[in-house]
Short mmCIF file of C-alpha atoms in Angstrom, two decimals:
data_model
loop_
_atom_site.label_atom_id
_atom_site.label_comp_id
_atom_site.label_asym_id
_atom_site.label_seq_id
_atom_site.Cartn_x
_atom_site.Cartn_y
_atom_site.Cartn_z
CA MET A 1 14.52 9.10 -22.40
CA ASN A 2 10.79 8.65 -22.87
CA ALA A 3 9.61 5.94 -25.20
CA PRO A 4 7.82 7.15 -28.32
CA SER A 5 4.09 7.47 -28.09
CA HIS A 6 1.90 4.71 -29.45
CA PRO A 7 -1.75 4.73 -30.44
CA THR A 8 -3.34 2.92 -27.50
CA LEU A 9 -6.88 2.60 -28.88
CA THR A 10 -5.98 -0.36 -31.12
CA VAL A 11 -3.98 -2.21 -28.46
CA PRO A 12 -5.84 -4.96 -26.55
CA THR A 13 -6.38 -4.43 -22.84
CA ARG A 14 -5.38 -7.68 -21.17
CA ARG A 15 -2.93 -5.73 -18.98
CA TRP A 16 -5.72 -3.63 -17.46
CA ARG A 17 -7.61 -6.77 -16.46
CA ILE A 18 -4.47 -7.88 -14.66
CA GLY A 19 -4.24 -4.43 -13.03
CA GLY A 20 -7.85 -4.72 -11.87
CA LEU A 21 -7.17 -8.18 -10.45
CA LEU A 22 -4.25 -6.83 -8.41
CA GLY A 23 -6.44 -3.98 -7.12
CA ILE A 24 -9.14 -6.40 -5.98
CA GLY A 25 -6.46 -8.41 -4.19
CA ILE A 26 -5.32 -5.42 -2.14
CA LEU A 27 -8.96 -4.56 -1.36
CA VAL A 28 -9.55 -8.06 0.03
CA ASN A 29 -6.18 -7.84 1.77
CA TYR A 30 -7.31 -4.77 3.69
CA PHE A 31 -10.72 -6.27 4.53
CA ASP A 32 -8.76 -8.97 6.35
CA ARG A 33 -6.80 -6.31 8.25
CA ILE A 34 -9.75 -4.22 9.43
CA SER A 35 -11.93 -7.15 10.55
CA LEU A 36 -10.34 -7.25 14.00
CA SER A 37 -10.99 -3.59 14.77
CA VAL A 38 -14.67 -4.02 13.88
CA ALA A 39 -15.05 -7.24 15.88
CA ALA A 40 -13.01 -6.03 18.88
CA PRO A 41 -15.95 -5.03 21.17
CA GLN A 42 -17.60 -8.45 20.84
CA LEU A 43 -14.26 -10.23 21.27
CA GLN A 44 -13.53 -8.23 24.39
CA GLN A 45 -16.88 -9.11 25.91
CA GLU A 46 -16.89 -12.81 24.97
CA PHE A 47 -13.34 -13.62 26.07
CA GLY A 48 -12.96 -11.06 28.87
CA LEU A 49 -10.06 -9.28 27.18
CA SER A 50 -8.46 -6.20 28.67
CA SER A 51 -7.48 -3.11 26.68
CA ALA A 52 -3.87 -4.29 26.90
CA ASP A 53 -4.91 -7.64 25.40
CA LEU A 54 -6.60 -5.84 22.52
CA GLY A 55 -3.49 -3.76 21.98
CA LEU A 56 -1.42 -6.92 21.64
CA LEU A 57 -3.91 -8.35 19.15
CA PHE A 58 -3.85 -5.16 17.09
CA SER A 59 -0.03 -5.16 17.00
CA ALA A 60 0.37 -8.86 16.15
CA PHE A 61 -0.32 -8.35 12.44
CA PHE A 62 2.01 -5.38 11.97
CA TRP A 63 5.08 -6.89 13.59
CA SER A 64 5.08 -10.09 11.55
CA TYR A 65 4.04 -8.19 8.40
CA ALA A 66 6.75 -5.54 8.69
CA LEU A 67 9.58 -7.85 9.77
CA LEU A 68 8.95 -10.18 6.83
CA GLN A 69 8.96 -7.48 4.13
CA ILE A 70 12.66 -7.77 3.25
CA PRO A 71 12.80 -11.61 3.38
CA THR A 72 9.60 -11.72 1.32
CA GLY A 73 11.07 -9.40 -1.29
CA VAL A 74 14.15 -11.61 -1.59
CA ILE A 75 11.97 -14.75 -1.89
CA LEU A 76 9.76 -13.01 -4.44
CA ASP A 77 12.75 -12.20 -6.64
CA ARG A 78 13.92 -15.81 -6.36
CA PHE A 79 10.61 -17.63 -7.03
CA GLY A 80 8.54 -15.10 -8.98
CA THR A 81 5.19 -13.36 -8.70
CA THR A 82 2.96 -16.23 -9.79
CA ARG A 83 3.98 -18.78 -7.15
CA ILE A 84 4.41 -16.34 -4.28
CA GLY A 85 1.18 -14.50 -5.17
CA ARG A 86 -0.78 -17.76 -5.10
CA LEU A 87 0.74 -18.92 -1.82
CA GLY A 88 0.06 -15.59 -0.12
CA ALA A 89 -3.57 -15.45 -1.28
CA LEU A 90 -4.17 -19.00 -0.04
CA LEU A 91 -2.73 -18.20 3.38
CA TRP A 92 -4.96 -15.09 3.71
CA GLY A 93 -7.98 -17.36 3.65
CA VAL A 94 -6.40 -19.84 6.07
CA ALA A 95 -5.56 -17.08 8.57
CA ALA A 96 -9.06 -15.54 8.42
CA THR A 97 -10.64 -19.00 8.83
CA LEU A 98 -8.46 -19.78 11.85
CA THR A 99 -9.47 -16.47 13.43
CA ALA A 100 -13.16 -17.25 12.90
CA CYS A 101 -12.66 -20.62 14.61
CA ALA A 102 -10.45 -19.36 17.46
CA GLY A 103 -11.42 -20.18 21.04
CA GLY A 104 -9.63 -17.39 22.85
CA PHE A 105 -6.82 -14.87 22.96
CA GLY A 106 -4.03 -17.29 22.03
CA GLY A 107 -5.77 -18.59 18.93
CA ILE A 108 -6.65 -15.13 17.67
CA PHE A 109 -3.11 -13.86 18.33
CA ALA A 110 -1.56 -16.75 16.39
CA ALA A 111 -3.99 -16.24 13.51
CA ARG A 112 -3.12 -12.53 13.32
CA VAL A 113 0.59 -13.32 13.23
CA LEU A 114 -0.11 -15.78 10.41
CA LEU A 115 -2.14 -13.12 8.60
CA GLY A 116 0.85 -10.76 8.76
CA ILE A 117 3.03 -13.49 7.27
CA ALA A 118 0.45 -14.29 4.57
CA GLU A 119 -0.07 -10.68 3.50
CA ALA A 120 3.61 -9.74 3.51
CA PRO A 121 3.91 -10.43 -0.26
CA GLY A 122 0.75 -8.47 -1.16
CA PHE A 123 2.16 -5.07 -2.13
CA PRO A 124 5.57 -6.34 -3.38
CA VAL A 125 3.81 -8.86 -5.65
CA SER A 126 1.51 -6.15 -7.02
CA SER A 127 4.42 -3.76 -7.56
CA LYS A 128 6.57 -6.37 -9.32
CA ALA A 129 3.67 -7.65 -11.46
CA THR A 130 2.81 -4.09 -12.50
CA GLY A 131 6.39 -3.61 -13.66
CA TYR A 132 6.09 -6.70 -15.87
CA TRP A 133 2.67 -5.89 -17.28
CA PHE A 134 2.73 -2.16 -17.94
CA PRO A 135 4.90 0.17 -20.02
CA ARG A 136 6.45 3.04 -18.13
CA ARG A 137 3.98 5.53 -19.59
CA GLU A 138 1.09 3.65 -17.92
CA ARG A 139 2.85 2.64 -14.74
CA ALA A 140 1.38 5.41 -12.55
CA MET A 141 -2.27 4.56 -13.24
CA ALA A 142 -1.60 0.84 -12.97
CA THR A 143 0.03 1.35 -9.58
CA ALA A 144 -2.79 3.64 -8.45
CA LEU A 145 -5.30 0.85 -9.08
CA PHE A 146 -3.94 -1.29 -6.27
CA ASP A 147 -2.79 1.53 -4.01
CA ALA A 148 -6.18 3.29 -4.13
CA ALA A 149 -7.81 0.02 -3.09
CA ALA A 150 -6.06 0.34 0.29
CA LYS A 151 -7.68 3.75 0.81
CA PHE A 152 -11.09 2.72 -0.53
CA SER A 153 -11.20 -0.26 1.82
CA ASN A 154 -11.69 2.19 4.68
CA VAL A 155 -14.81 3.53 2.96
CA ILE A 156 -16.59 0.25 2.20
CA GLY A 157 -14.77 -2.41 4.23
CA VAL A 158 -15.75 -1.25 7.71
CA PRO A 159 -19.51 -1.06 6.94
CA LEU A 160 -19.52 -4.46 5.19
CA VAL A 161 -17.67 -6.24 7.98
CA ALA A 162 -19.73 -4.38 10.59
CA LEU A 163 -22.97 -5.65 9.05
CA ALA A 164 -21.71 -9.22 9.33
CA VAL A 165 -20.53 -8.71 12.92
CA VAL A 166 -23.74 -7.02 14.09
CA HIS A 167 -26.19 -9.41 12.46
CA LEU A 168 -24.25 -12.70 12.44
CA GLY A 169 -21.66 -12.35 15.21
CA TRP A 170 -17.94 -11.63 15.28
CA ARG A 171 -16.94 -14.99 13.82
CA TRP A 172 -18.75 -14.16 10.60
CA GLY A 173 -16.85 -10.88 10.38
CA PHE A 174 -13.75 -13.00 9.82
CA GLY A 175 -15.77 -15.58 7.89
CA VAL A 176 -16.68 -13.00 5.25
CA SER A 177 -12.99 -12.11 4.89
CA ALA A 178 -12.10 -15.79 4.61
CA ILE A 179 -14.65 -16.37 1.84
CA LEU A 180 -13.44 -13.32 -0.11
CA SER A 181 -9.83 -14.42 0.32
CA VAL A 182 -10.54 -17.92 -1.02
CA LEU A 183 -12.44 -16.47 -3.99
CA TYR A 184 -9.51 -14.20 -4.75
CA PHE A 185 -7.07 -17.11 -4.50
CA ILE A 186 -9.13 -19.00 -7.10
CA ALA A 187 -9.31 -15.93 -9.36
CA PHE A 188 -5.56 -15.31 -9.08
CA CYS A 189 -4.77 -18.94 -9.94
CA LEU A 190 -7.08 -18.85 -12.96
CA ILE A 191 -6.14 -15.42 -14.30
CA TYR A 192 -2.65 -14.32 -13.33
CA ARG A 193 0.42 -15.27 -15.33
CA ASP A 194 3.53 -13.27 -16.09
CA PRO A 195 3.23 -11.78 -19.59
CA SER A 196 5.56 -14.29 -21.27
CA ALA A 197 3.44 -17.17 -19.93
CA ASP A 198 -0.03 -15.69 -20.52
CA LYS A 199 -1.66 -17.37 -23.52
CA LYS A 200 -4.45 -14.78 -23.57
CA LEU A 201 -2.00 -11.91 -24.07
CA SER A 202 -1.92 -10.98 -27.75
CA PRO A 203 1.46 -10.55 -29.51
CA ALA A 204 0.53 -6.95 -30.32
CA GLU A 205 -0.13 -6.04 -26.68
CA HIS A 206 2.95 -7.91 -25.49
CA GLN A 207 5.09 -5.98 -27.96
CA TYR A 208 3.46 -2.72 -26.84
CA ILE A 209 4.30 -3.51 -23.21
CA LEU A 210 7.91 -4.46 -23.97
CA GLN A 211 8.60 -1.51 -26.24
CA GLY A 212 7.16 0.81 -23.59
CA GLY A 213 9.88 -0.11 -21.11
CA ALA A 214 8.31 -2.89 -19.05
CA THR A 215 10.53 -4.46 -16.40
CA GLU A 216 12.45 -7.42 -17.79
CA GLU A 217 11.15 -10.76 -16.54
CA GLY A 218 13.39 -13.28 -14.85
CA VAL A 219 15.13 -13.93 -11.57
CA SER A 220 18.33 -12.32 -10.41
CA GLN A 221 21.55 -13.97 -11.50
CA GLN A 222 23.02 -13.00 -8.14
CA SER A 223 22.40 -14.85 -4.89
CA SER A 224 19.56 -13.45 -2.78
CA LEU A 225 21.89 -12.18 -0.06
CA ALA A 226 24.27 -10.66 -2.62
CA MET A 227 21.41 -8.72 -4.20
CA LEU A 228 20.16 -7.57 -0.79
CA GLY A 229 23.62 -6.45 0.25
CA TYR A 230 24.11 -4.61 -3.03
CA LEU A 231 20.78 -2.77 -2.75
CA LEU A 232 21.41 -1.75 0.87
CA ARG A 233 24.52 0.07 -0.35
CA GLN A 234 22.59 2.12 -2.91
CA ARG A 235 21.75 5.73 -2.09
CA LYS A 236 18.59 5.56 -4.22
CA VAL A 237 17.22 2.68 -2.15
CA TRP A 238 17.87 4.57 1.09
CA GLY A 239 16.23 7.71 -0.29
CA LEU A 240 13.17 5.76 -1.39
CA SER A 241 12.91 3.89 1.93
CA ILE A 242 13.34 6.93 4.20
CA GLY A 243 10.91 8.97 2.12
CA PHE A 244 8.29 6.22 2.10
CA ALA A 245 8.74 5.65 5.83
CA ALA A 246 7.85 9.31 6.38
CA TYR A 247 4.73 8.85 4.25
CA GLY A 248 3.89 5.70 6.20
CA TYR A 249 4.18 7.45 9.56
CA VAL A 250 1.55 10.02 8.64
CA PHE A 251 -0.65 7.56 6.74
CA TYR A 252 -0.86 5.19 9.70
CA LEU A 253 -1.40 8.07 12.11
CA PHE A 254 -4.52 8.98 10.11
CA LEU A 255 -5.55 5.36 9.68
CA THR A 256 -5.47 4.62 13.40
CA TRP A 257 -6.16 7.95 15.10
CA LEU A 258 -8.54 9.91 12.84
CA PRO A 259 -11.73 8.61 14.50
CA GLY A 260 -10.19 9.11 17.97
CA TYR A 261 -9.12 12.64 17.05
CA LEU A 262 -12.66 13.52 15.97
CA VAL A 263 -14.12 12.06 19.17
CA GLN A 264 -11.58 13.57 21.58
CA ALA A 265 -10.72 16.90 19.98
CA MET A 266 -13.92 17.60 18.03
CA HIS A 267 -16.27 16.05 20.63
CA MET A 268 -18.18 13.90 18.14
CA ASP A 269 -20.01 10.72 19.02
CA THR A 270 -18.69 7.44 17.63
CA LEU A 271 -21.21 7.11 14.80
CA LYS A 272 -20.74 10.68 13.57
CA SER A 273 -16.96 10.33 13.71
CA ALA A 274 -17.20 7.20 11.54
CA TRP A 275 -19.10 9.09 8.84
CA PHE A 276 -16.74 12.07 9.02
CA SER A 277 -13.74 9.74 8.80
CA ALA A 278 -15.01 8.38 5.48
CA ILE A 279 -14.89 11.82 3.82
CA PRO A 280 -11.08 12.21 3.68
CA TRP A 281 -10.66 8.61 2.52
CA LEU A 282 -13.09 9.14 -0.35
CA PHE A 283 -11.13 12.16 -1.55
CA ALA A 284 -7.89 10.30 -0.98
CA THR A 285 -9.08 7.47 -3.23
CA ALA A 286 -9.93 9.98 -5.98
CA ALA A 287 -6.57 11.77 -5.63
CA ASP A 288 -4.76 8.43 -5.73
CA LEU A 289 -6.40 7.43 -9.02
CA PHE A 290 -6.66 10.74 -10.86
CA VAL A 291 -3.53 12.59 -9.71
CA GLY A 292 -1.14 9.82 -8.68
CA GLY A 293 -2.32 7.71 -11.61
CA TRP A 294 -4.06 9.31 -14.59
CA LEU A 295 -2.44 12.77 -14.47
CA ILE A 296 1.12 11.43 -14.23
CA ASP A 297 0.64 9.08 -17.17
CA LYS A 298 -0.99 11.88 -19.19
CA MET A 299 1.90 14.29 -18.57
CA ILE A 300 4.53 11.70 -19.43
CA ALA A 301 2.65 10.72 -22.59
CA ARG A 302 2.75 14.39 -23.67
CA GLY A 303 6.53 14.32 -23.54
CA HIS A 304 7.26 15.85 -20.15
CA ASP A 305 10.35 14.61 -18.35
CA GLU A 306 9.47 11.44 -16.42
CA THR A 307 11.61 12.14 -13.37
CA ARG A 308 10.36 15.71 -13.10
CA VAL A 309 6.68 14.69 -13.37
CA ARG A 310 6.87 11.87 -10.84
CA LYS A 311 8.99 13.76 -8.34
CA THR A 312 6.82 16.89 -8.62
CA VAL A 313 3.71 14.91 -7.70
CA LEU A 314 5.63 13.03 -5.02
CA LEU A 315 7.02 16.15 -3.34
CA CYS A 316 3.87 18.27 -3.73
CA GLY A 317 1.78 15.45 -2.26
CA MET A 318 4.12 15.11 0.72
CA ALA A 319 4.04 18.89 1.22
CA MET A 320 0.22 18.86 1.13
CA GLY A 321 0.33 16.36 3.98
CA MET A 322 1.48 19.20 6.21
CA ALA A 323 -2.04 20.62 5.99
CA VAL A 324 -2.67 18.54 9.09
CA PHE A 325 -1.27 21.50 11.03
CA GLY A 326 -4.38 23.44 10.04
CA ALA A 327 -6.58 21.01 11.95
CA THR A 328 -4.89 22.05 15.19
CA THR A 329 -5.97 25.68 14.74
CA THR A 330 -9.74 25.12 14.83
CA THR A 331 -12.44 23.60 17.02
CA ASP A 332 -14.89 23.49 14.11
CA PRO A 333 -15.12 19.87 12.94
CA TYR A 334 -16.09 20.91 9.40
CA ILE A 335 -13.00 23.09 8.99
CA ALA A 336 -10.84 20.42 10.63
CA ILE A 337 -12.06 17.75 8.22
CA ILE A 338 -11.25 20.04 5.27
CA TRP A 339 -7.64 20.37 6.46
CA ILE A 340 -7.38 16.63 7.02
CA THR A 341 -8.90 15.92 3.61
CA ILE A 342 -6.28 18.14 1.94
CA ALA A 343 -3.51 16.35 3.84
CA LEU A 344 -4.73 12.83 3.10
CA SER A 345 -5.44 13.64 -0.54
CA GLY A 346 -1.91 14.93 -1.02
CA LEU A 347 -0.39 11.85 0.58
CA ALA A 348 -2.64 9.59 -1.47
CA ALA A 349 -1.53 11.28 -4.70
CA ALA A 350 2.11 10.70 -3.74
CA ALA A 351 1.65 7.04 -2.77
CA PRO A 352 1.35 5.49 -6.29
CA VAL A 353 4.55 7.27 -7.27
CA GLY A 354 6.32 5.65 -4.33
CA TRP A 355 4.96 2.21 -5.20
CA SER A 356 5.90 2.55 -8.87
CA LEU A 357 9.54 3.31 -8.02
CA PRO A 358 10.77 -0.23 -7.12
CA SER A 359 10.01 -1.47 -10.65
CA LEU A 360 11.57 1.69 -12.14
CA ILE A 361 14.85 1.82 -10.23
CA ALA A 362 15.58 -1.82 -9.32
CA PRO A 363 18.15 -3.81 -11.29
CA ARG A 364 16.96 -6.88 -13.16
CA GLY A 365 15.57 -9.42 -10.69
CA GLY A 366 15.64 -6.96 -7.79
CA THR A 367 12.20 -5.34 -7.84
CA GLY A 368 10.78 -7.52 -5.08
CA THR A 369 13.75 -6.88 -2.82
CA VAL A 370 13.59 -3.10 -3.33
CA GLY A 371 9.84 -3.19 -2.67
CA GLY A 372 10.43 -5.27 0.44
CA ILE A 373 13.01 -2.85 1.83
CA MET A 374 10.74 0.11 1.13
CA ASN A 375 7.65 -1.52 2.59
CA PHE A 376 9.54 -2.71 5.67
CA ALA A 377 10.39 0.93 6.45
CA ASN A 378 6.81 1.96 5.69
CA ASN A 379 5.17 -0.65 7.90
CA MET A 380 7.52 -0.26 10.82
CA MET A 381 5.98 3.21 10.95
CA GLY A 382 2.61 1.45 11.07
CA ALA A 383 3.73 -0.12 14.35
CA ILE A 384 5.46 3.01 15.70
CA ALA A 385 3.18 5.92 14.71
CA PRO A 386 0.06 4.84 16.66
CA ILE A 387 2.12 4.20 19.80
CA VAL A 388 4.02 7.52 19.63
CA THR A 389 0.81 9.42 18.93
CA GLY A 390 -0.96 7.76 21.84
CA ILE A 391 1.90 8.59 24.21
CA ILE A 392 1.97 12.25 23.10
CA VAL A 393 -1.80 12.70 23.26
CA GLY A 394 -1.96 10.98 26.64
CA ALA A 395 0.77 13.20 28.07
CA THR A 396 -0.39 16.52 26.60
CA HIS A 397 -4.14 15.90 26.14
CA SER A 398 -3.74 17.47 22.71
CA PHE A 399 -3.03 16.35 19.16
CA ALA A 400 -0.96 19.46 18.35
CA ASN A 401 2.43 17.99 19.27
CA ALA A 402 1.55 14.65 17.66
CA PHE A 403 0.82 16.45 14.39
CA LEU A 404 4.03 18.45 14.79
CA VAL A 405 6.02 15.20 14.91
CA ALA A 406 4.17 14.03 11.80
CA GLY A 407 5.05 17.25 9.99
CA CYS A 408 8.72 16.87 10.90
CA MET A 409 8.65 13.33 9.53
CA LEU A 410 7.33 14.67 6.23
CA VAL A 411 10.16 17.20 6.06
CA ILE A 412 12.70 14.39 6.51
CA GLY A 413 10.93 12.36 3.82
CA ILE A 414 10.95 15.25 1.36
CA LEU A 415 14.69 15.81 1.91
CA ALA A 416 15.35 12.09 1.34
CA PHE A 417 13.41 12.10 -1.92
CA VAL A 418 15.22 15.22 -3.15
CA PHE A 419 18.81 14.52 -2.14
CA LEU A 420 19.10 10.72 -1.87
CA LEU A 421 16.69 9.30 -4.46
CA GLY A 422 17.91 11.50 -7.31
CA PRO A 423 16.81 10.79 -10.90
CA ILE A 424 14.30 7.98 -11.38
CA GLU A 425 16.44 5.59 -13.39
CA GLN A 426 17.33 1.91 -13.20
CA LEU A 427 20.25 0.84 -11.06
CA PRO A 428 22.89 -1.29 -12.79
CA GLU A 429 23.04 -4.97 -11.93
CA PRO A 430 25.58 -5.96 -9.29
CA GLY A 431 29.03 -6.12 -10.84
CA VAL A 432 27.97 -4.08 -13.88
CA SER A 433 29.32 -0.56 -14.19
CA PRO A 434 26.80 2.12 -15.19
CA GLU A 435 27.18 3.33 -18.75
#
């Protein structure tokens, strides 16, 4: 049942400052991730690295990041967002600094593994904190703030890091990320508290958040392993994880192969492909904020069924992702980029819904663990999709079959969301029978 509407104009806005802080954190998080790809040519030349060496460096982050998602979620539910958020932000800066000071392949590889460990709590912390700070009717827009930052980083992050690399050298590409990470760590320590501990949160706004269905604060009364085992037996968790893995496969295919597709299939030069690649990400950022965020909250506030609204956007966005097939039917780069923009925009609109679900379906004290399970599935696709795509393109000299695999993944994801996820409602705590 939807909570009754409240006049929001008279309610203070401390929660939106927290939402903005979380968005900035994810933006900095992604600057750290993309620094290596920008600095790669200089690294290759200075240290005599082969293409295989670069491939190992690129993969180092994803393996440690993905494999730690579930343990991180369990730890997050045990120790809370404030402590784990601070520790993660501090380690981002340490990892970027170590990369800037590295003397060769081994040092860079170790620093990238550490970066994957450090950033593992990033999205689960943001998802859990959003559940605490926002009523259900505002959850979509709050989630879109940090999810859209991941898309927008591709628009502004690459040029900013590239300027540092070109004019100051590759070490300063990582140095800029390190400075931003340390500044964010300081900001997070000074600003972020859970609502019950935030002295700057007014009683009126706190009451508004609680009455709107915010996630209950506190740690799980179950042991960490008991909660994990319980969640892994829940159909909803499997539906969410399989569906989000399908989204992740296509998202990471675009993230890693879009410039290469434009160069190889559309015969663009590197600079032109970079500018063309920014177009879909700009539209994706807008779709993330205005469809996955603002529109969902607006529809729910008007009294529309919450499950129906969220799942409609989720499924329509996933279906729009199949527009990638259209890009295989043309050799005109302008038409191809239109198809790709439609696909990425649809997926971007669906993404905030996916990230809002852990705080909406998890039992008390289990949001971090649900988010960890979901993001583990998502980021394993980040390791798998680029490799599978490269193998297919190398064998067939075409992206058609690679996009076909992506489309099939989306079909599987849609079926998981429809038949396994079911209604968007909170799971009972372990040992508690549903009413």
